[in-house]
């Protein structure tokens, strides 16, 4: 059974839209209310959850005639059932109760996106009990749906928890703040595994946020499994023939910081980073585009290097023109002055029919070509304006081969490119070398100041880099300098000693290597000291723990993920034999610029960099 | 100006002539007392920061000879170290903390340690985990370098005295009436000076009338 998180989430949503009743084989017979048209009421976070999975037309197919926001004034529709899909917050609960008391809809089917705390449930019950008797009876059902995550792709999700990295690393964060955030992440991951219907084995490195989240999730799963039946018994029985438990690999952003800031040369990461792709939607100055599974060009080319994408657009355009010429020729559009010959009437009619039939397809192809031409042209403008090819090339050299041309580095920092671009390059430089020569480092810093770059992010990374070395040295059980360097190099994703990825020229990330090792389950010095939590196993026993191999994995990055890691994990799937399946998720999906803003903010909070920062806080999907 | 950590260590004297034995990384200093402020690090970095500081302190202490004072720049920290008869005090400070004050503080730490513990430290072979109250208090108190440096304190007191004197004179000069009575009562001015002052004032009044 291949895990498709989006398919599972869609199933839950569709069932919710059909008022959480089991689908009968004979359709509408005997199900009066299910046949009726429905009103869907949502709050903004749930709109974000639903929109990548269902379009407006899809909603109509499910019988939803109206989609409304819960916090806007709404007109009464007394004879229609309403499906509410909201987060469990006091405000939303009060709104639902007020709507029920006002008799806005014929019946109320309340679906919370995740677990509703008991006090809130009691609050809703109390408010309904106080309403007139006729209105109180309108609340037909209250359900926890456990789908509080945003599925961007079949195997890519985000918990939509912004700025988790800042919150987790903030020096001023109180223990209660850290605990609350860790619990929120654990609850989000619980929603993911509940939707998948499988109880994972949880794996994480020692220390840091990953271990805290793993412990919290393990405890939550254990509590839930005590109840019978629970969310997993139904799913387990349904999938008993091909049941296989996945491994949930938890990572902290500091595990491989360089991926968070580096520039990438593939089409999809470029669109995300440079043009601001959000939930598969793209806004250019002139137009808006959707880039999802319905776009065949995007599906086929989104991971290609940008120059290949440009070539492919050219090829598609050439083929389109050729097809158009062919149609014109067959229909006689290209001939002038040819006498009409009665003997060709039948043939001409056939060609005309073929032409008419092929018009919709040709139009669609033209629209697609225009769309990607516009996107590629816009990208090219940014690439030239900012010398993005130089940044990609220089960063790739540093990370893959561990070398840097000093002149190239300094001229990039002094040349074109946004301040964020220069910062990202400098941070990549810091992370690529265990101990860069101090004279070279001083030149880099001087060049950054010359470009009036805010130094907070750079200084912050400088500081935590030393801590990362210490942390991982402690984890490896030795304090000698050479081992620190070895660990630092491995964990910073350098390819020294690593096998290059045969499928592409980009390096294999430390994340991907670690996930591969965890899935294989063989002894491996990189992952032998990783912790394992098995919520199904007895708590005390450690000897009987199942260590793999696993064919399914869910990889989660705490503190923000990105398309580069997602792409690397896709490549792992494609080259694995026998096949593996990996789902990737993060607290939020960040571009390099967004992440560098968070680093800068942390630098400010830690008192580094000096002066006040005018960098706006980064937003993320 | 900030102190991040204060530590008292006993550098190892075993095998002084040999750099390493077997597979070990060499002799290490023993931590006798420590006070470390990691509140400006993130929640998950604090234990790593603490380890890092202890590690660097051991390294520096082990390389500070008896009778030697030295300052080592490491990352953004200035690490000051003072070894007196085999007992070594180490401080982590930023660049703006005056070096004189730093070593004055280390001297006090060593004095207080010997007062509190005598010579018992000489037989210690493993890290002490118990907190020493003086060191924790010192970490807070000596964030102000003047507290550690008597000369700087006296200098600042003198500056404040000057300010007080200036204020006193200025406040008196702002009230003419008081000056009159001051002149009357002052035993420092001779009778002739008093007469001169009064007549001068009368002359001014006559001119005003005219």
XYZ file of C-alpha atoms in Angstrom, chain A residues 54-489:
436
model
C -10.473 20.536 -3.591
C -11.286 23.214 -6.140
C -14.559 25.128 -6.197
C -15.898 22.902 -8.968
C -14.956 19.822 -6.970
C -16.924 21.192 -4.039
C -19.978 21.538 -6.265
C -19.636 17.893 -7.238
C -19.858 17.090 -3.546
C -23.071 19.054 -3.240
C -21.663 22.208 -1.704
C -23.475 25.209 -3.136
C -22.115 27.882 -0.818
C -18.687 28.268 0.753
C -18.598 30.915 3.475
C -16.132 32.324 5.952
C -17.194 31.884 9.562
C -16.208 35.359 10.664
C -18.230 37.205 8.011
C -21.911 38.110 8.363
C -24.009 35.353 6.795
C -27.639 35.183 5.704
C -29.939 32.540 7.090
C -30.727 29.511 4.941
C -33.173 27.722 7.229
C -33.778 24.605 5.164
C -30.198 23.639 4.270
C -27.701 21.643 6.342
C -24.419 23.355 7.134
C -21.039 21.697 7.386
C -18.652 23.585 9.632
C -14.929 22.956 9.254
C -12.990 25.029 11.771
C -10.108 24.912 14.173
C -11.057 24.294 17.791
C -10.708 27.805 19.209
C -12.946 29.628 21.713
C -13.911 32.175 19.060
C -15.034 29.528 16.595
C -16.942 27.607 19.246
C -18.795 30.758 20.262
C -19.588 31.488 16.626
C -21.042 28.050 16.026
C -23.164 28.328 19.153
C -24.413 31.776 18.130
C -25.308 30.524 14.660
C -27.205 27.583 16.137
C -29.072 29.839 18.558
C -30.046 32.109 15.667
C -31.321 29.171 13.649
C -29.213 30.139 10.647
C -29.292 26.696 8.996
C -31.454 23.605 9.027
C -28.844 21.509 10.780
C -25.262 21.917 11.952
C -22.512 19.377 11.325
C -19.512 20.665 13.228
C -16.096 19.311 12.213
C -13.019 20.421 14.093
C -9.749 20.172 12.200
C -8.027 18.536 15.134
C -8.629 17.363 18.675
C -11.015 19.659 20.534
C -10.083 20.239 24.200
C -12.763 19.134 26.653
C -13.342 22.636 28.104
C -14.221 23.896 24.624
C -16.585 21.027 24.022
C -18.327 21.771 27.302
C -18.482 25.424 26.331
C -20.285 24.519 23.123
C -22.662 22.192 24.967
C -23.454 24.835 27.578
C -24.180 27.477 24.948
C -26.460 25.126 23.003
C -28.327 24.098 26.148
C -29.047 27.761 26.860
C -30.545 28.268 23.396
C -34.263 27.805 22.627
C -35.113 24.079 22.446
C -35.864 24.131 18.734
C -32.434 25.606 18.013
C -30.460 23.365 20.345
C -31.558 20.300 18.444
C -30.067 21.638 15.231
C -26.522 20.602 16.122
C -26.566 17.190 14.511
C -22.976 16.107 14.991
C -19.608 17.170 16.364
C -16.476 15.432 15.076
C -12.700 15.675 15.429
C -11.246 15.183 11.982
C -7.490 15.140 12.656
C -6.595 16.687 9.305
C -4.950 19.877 10.530
C -2.117 20.025 7.999
C -1.752 21.453 4.511
C -1.108 18.921 1.747
C 0.765 20.714 -1.001
C 1.540 17.557 -2.991
C 0.665 13.886 -2.674
C 3.714 13.405 -0.505
C 4.502 16.937 0.713
C 2.816 18.579 3.669
C 3.180 21.567 5.963
C 1.799 22.039 9.452
C 1.413 25.762 8.676
C 3.080 26.677 11.962
C 4.973 29.840 11.050
C 8.287 30.894 12.565
C 8.795 27.709 14.541
C 12.551 28.076 14.128
C 12.556 31.504 15.768
C 10.323 30.320 18.598
C 12.433 27.244 19.337
C 15.765 29.077 19.330
C 14.679 32.339 20.956
C 16.900 33.023 24.007
C 13.943 34.633 25.759
C 11.637 31.653 25.210
C 10.287 30.291 28.476
C 10.042 26.572 29.129
C 6.261 26.813 28.847
C 6.565 28.370 25.376
C 8.869 25.599 24.205
C 6.588 22.928 25.643
C 3.510 24.455 24.021
C 5.197 24.600 20.627
C 6.507 21.043 20.914
C 3.000 19.851 21.814
C 1.553 21.712 18.818
C 4.040 20.026 16.483
C 3.333 16.636 18.060
C -0.412 17.165 17.622
C 0.109 18.141 13.985
C 2.126 14.978 13.388
C -0.545 12.970 15.177
C -3.034 14.325 12.620
C -0.749 13.182 9.810
C -0.334 9.626 11.088
C -4.026 9.421 12.043
C -4.968 10.389 8.496
C -2.561 7.805 7.104
C -4.062 5.275 9.502
C -0.757 3.759 10.557
C 1.198 3.818 13.799
C 4.781 4.706 12.919
C 8.043 3.805 14.588
C 9.547 7.174 15.519
C 13.241 7.863 15.038
C 15.198 10.969 15.961
C 18.622 12.230 16.960
C 19.420 12.677 20.632
C 18.856 16.047 22.209
C 17.178 19.075 20.713
C 13.631 19.695 19.527
C 13.420 16.412 17.579
C 13.714 14.296 20.717
C 11.195 16.428 22.575
C 8.672 16.156 19.758
C 9.284 12.417 19.466
C 8.613 11.929 23.167
C 5.440 14.015 23.066
C 4.104 12.220 19.992
C 4.947 8.808 21.447
C 3.033 9.673 24.624
C 0.037 10.929 22.660
C -0.067 7.824 20.485
C 0.235 5.525 23.501
C -2.649 7.287 25.222
C -4.747 7.016 22.104
C -3.983 3.334 21.513
C -5.280 2.475 24.992
C -8.801 3.172 23.744
C -10.468 0.463 21.614
C -11.581 1.112 18.980
C -9.469 4.098 17.972
C -8.467 5.930 14.798
C -6.026 3.185 13.867
C -8.074 -0.002 14.366
C -10.435 0.662 11.460
C -7.583 1.619 9.159
C -5.521 -1.367 10.253
C -8.314 -3.836 9.539
C -8.976 -2.254 6.155
C -5.342 -2.494 5.125
C -4.535 -5.785 6.815
C -3.450 -7.465 3.586
C -0.610 -5.096 2.847
C -0.066 -3.537 6.249
C 3.389 -2.150 6.788
C 4.427 0.297 9.453
C 6.392 3.370 8.356
C 9.292 5.001 10.137
C 8.758 8.626 11.145
C 12.122 10.411 10.984
C 12.211 13.654 12.951
C 14.857 16.290 12.270
C 15.673 19.750 13.535
C 16.539 22.525 11.090
C 19.967 22.878 12.701
C 20.716 19.354 11.508
C 21.469 20.688 8.034
C 21.288 24.450 8.165
C 22.905 25.087 4.787
C 19.978 23.659 2.825
C 17.716 26.258 4.387
C 19.630 29.153 2.844
C 21.225 27.907 -0.352
C 20.155 28.892 -3.846
C 18.960 26.100 -6.129
C 18.902 25.851 -9.906
C 15.861 23.619 -10.409
C 12.655 25.046 -11.826
C 10.343 24.448 -8.863
C 12.683 25.682 -6.114
C 13.517 28.698 -8.281
C 9.856 29.570 -8.776
C 9.262 29.177 -5.051
C 12.304 31.189 -4.016
C 12.331 33.949 -6.621
C 8.695 34.386 -7.615
C 6.993 33.326 -4.393
C 5.099 30.104 -5.084
C 2.491 29.661 -2.348
C 0.342 26.567 -2.001
C 0.859 25.820 -5.694
C -0.351 29.299 -6.648
C 1.834 31.885 -8.316
C 1.219 35.607 -8.709
C 3.079 37.475 -11.411
C 2.499 41.199 -11.946
C 0.304 40.533 -14.970
C -1.422 37.278 -14.088
C -2.043 34.474 -11.607
C -1.182 30.853 -12.298
C -1.815 27.496 -10.697
C 1.034 25.013 -10.792
C -0.234 21.618 -9.761
C -0.916 18.115 -11.040
C -3.261 19.388 -13.739
C -0.319 21.093 -15.449
C 1.448 18.313 -17.366
C 4.420 20.474 -18.244
C 4.946 21.308 -14.568
C 4.647 17.663 -13.559
C 7.213 16.622 -16.159
C 9.711 19.463 -15.803
C 9.442 21.069 -12.386
C 12.593 19.391 -11.054
C 14.722 20.002 -14.148
C 17.551 22.530 -14.137
C 16.339 25.862 -15.432
C 18.246 25.784 -18.761
C 16.619 22.454 -19.611
C 13.214 23.913 -18.829
C 13.847 26.739 -21.263
C 14.862 24.206 -23.919
C 11.727 22.181 -23.258
C 9.515 25.241 -23.662
C 11.172 25.886 -27.020
C 10.603 22.269 -28.034
C 6.938 22.384 -27.003
C 6.445 25.619 -28.926
C 8.059 24.145 -32.044
C 5.880 21.045 -31.819
C 2.784 23.182 -31.339
C 3.571 25.256 -34.424
C 4.168 22.100 -36.413
C 0.805 20.674 -35.358
C -0.954 23.917 -36.207
C 0.661 23.977 -39.638
C -0.449 20.403 -40.184
C -4.043 21.256 -39.346
C -3.946 24.280 -41.629
C -2.570 22.199 -44.459
C -5.217 19.506 -44.157
C -8.050 21.993 -44.040
C -6.737 23.903 -47.037
C -6.164 27.030 -45.080
C -2.669 27.332 -46.468
C -3.610 27.131 -50.101
C -4.597 30.170 -52.073
C -6.196 30.162 -55.440
C -6.685 26.449 -55.671
C -9.813 25.614 -57.568
C -12.452 23.775 -55.633
C -12.489 20.200 -56.798
C -15.598 18.204 -56.095
C -13.725 14.947 -55.806
C -12.024 16.093 -52.554
C -15.196 16.953 -50.702
C -15.278 13.883 -48.487
C -11.576 14.164 -47.614
C -11.871 17.835 -46.752
C -14.815 17.185 -44.506
C -12.872 14.582 -42.567
C -9.955 16.933 -42.086
C -12.234 19.703 -40.951
C -13.773 17.419 -38.377
C -10.348 16.399 -37.125
C -9.354 20.040 -36.911
C -12.425 20.958 -34.903
C -11.852 18.040 -32.552
C -8.230 18.958 -31.976
C -8.873 22.651 -31.294
C -9.547 22.303 -27.551
C -6.368 20.315 -27.076
C -4.344 22.798 -29.119
C -5.804 25.719 -27.214
C -4.935 24.078 -23.931
C -1.396 23.424 -25.062
C -1.027 27.024 -26.199
C -2.213 28.298 -22.831
C 0.253 26.041 -21.076
C 3.122 27.169 -23.295
C 2.212 30.818 -22.771
C 2.052 30.305 -19.035
C 5.483 28.744 -18.750
C 6.972 31.180 -21.232
C 5.819 34.024 -19.008
C 7.108 32.328 -15.877
C 10.453 31.486 -17.462
C 10.827 35.014 -18.825
C 10.159 36.473 -15.410
C 12.631 34.070 -13.827
C 15.242 34.954 -16.418
C 14.851 38.629 -15.596
C 15.507 37.968 -11.927
C 18.399 35.644 -12.702
C 20.131 38.317 -14.757
C 19.340 41.130 -12.376
C 20.678 39.225 -9.356
C 23.394 36.994 -10.888
C 21.603 33.983 -9.440
C 23.597 31.599 -11.610
C 26.772 32.857 -9.941
C 25.342 32.308 -6.477
C 24.135 28.795 -7.337
C 27.458 27.851 -8.864
C 29.577 29.256 -6.031
C 27.436 27.671 -3.309
C 27.420 24.360 -5.124
C 31.215 24.376 -5.338
C 31.501 25.062 -1.633
C 29.003 22.444 -0.549
C 29.812 19.670 -3.002
C 33.562 19.857 -3.511
C 34.489 21.912 -0.465
C 36.366 24.502 -2.489
C 35.813 28.175 -3.093
C 37.347 30.729 -5.420
C 37.931 33.673 -3.119
C 37.703 36.259 -5.890
C 34.403 34.860 -7.115
C 33.030 34.836 -3.587
C 34.033 38.415 -2.846
C 32.933 39.783 -6.212
C 29.499 38.188 -5.782
C 29.118 39.787 -2.355
C 30.167 43.153 -3.749
C 28.228 42.810 -7.004
C 24.598 42.369 -7.975
C 22.122 40.406 -5.926
C 19.830 41.328 -3.082
C 21.148 41.680 0.437
C 19.483 38.394 1.245
C 21.348 36.739 -1.639
C 24.670 37.966 -0.269
C 23.830 36.888 3.250
C 22.826 33.447 2.048
C 26.099 33.084 0.176
C 28.109 34.199 3.206
C 26.223 31.858 5.533
C 26.767 28.982 3.112
C 30.457 29.854 3.161
C 30.475 29.723 6.967
C 28.772 26.342 7.003
C 30.850 24.784 4.224
C 34.175 24.978 6.008
C 34.868 23.797 9.512
C 37.410 26.537 10.143
C 37.689 29.081 7.354
C 40.942 31.072 7.417
C 40.399 34.113 9.602
C 41.832 36.523 7.026
C 39.405 35.215 4.423
C 36.545 35.418 6.900
C 37.437 39.023 7.671
C 37.367 39.852 3.982
C 33.932 38.284 3.660
C 32.649 40.290 6.612
C 34.165 43.491 5.264
C 32.550 42.899 1.872
C 29.180 42.305 3.541
C 29.456 45.550 5.498
C 30.485 47.328 2.312
C 27.211 46.151 0.773
C 25.362 47.449 3.853
C 24.102 43.995 4.743
C 22.632 43.526 8.210
C 25.088 41.215 9.937
C 22.702 39.710 12.498
C 22.068 36.478 10.612
C 25.744 35.989 9.802
C 26.847 36.549 13.400
C 24.124 34.252 14.689
C 25.195 31.394 12.429
C 28.806 31.994 13.427
C 27.842 31.496 17.043
C 25.630 28.448 16.697
C 28.117 26.823 14.340
C 30.503 26.395 17.264
C 27.650 24.950 19.311
C 26.689 22.568 16.526
C 30.237 21.274 16.469
C 30.158 20.751 20.221
C 26.725 19.132 20.160
C 27.578 16.629 17.485
C 30.972 15.930 18.996
C 29.218 15.008 22.234
C 26.810 12.834 20.273
C 29.649 10.991 18.609
C 31.132 10.200 21.986
C 34.520 11.793 21.402
C 35.953 15.256 21.808
C 38.972 15.124 19.563
C 39.245 17.875 17.029
C 39.490 15.669 13.982
C 36.263 13.905 14.835
C 34.522 17.206 15.346
C 35.605 18.194 11.875
C 34.429 14.882 10.453
C 31.053 15.198 12.065
C 30.729 18.823 11.077
C 31.515 18.016 7.476
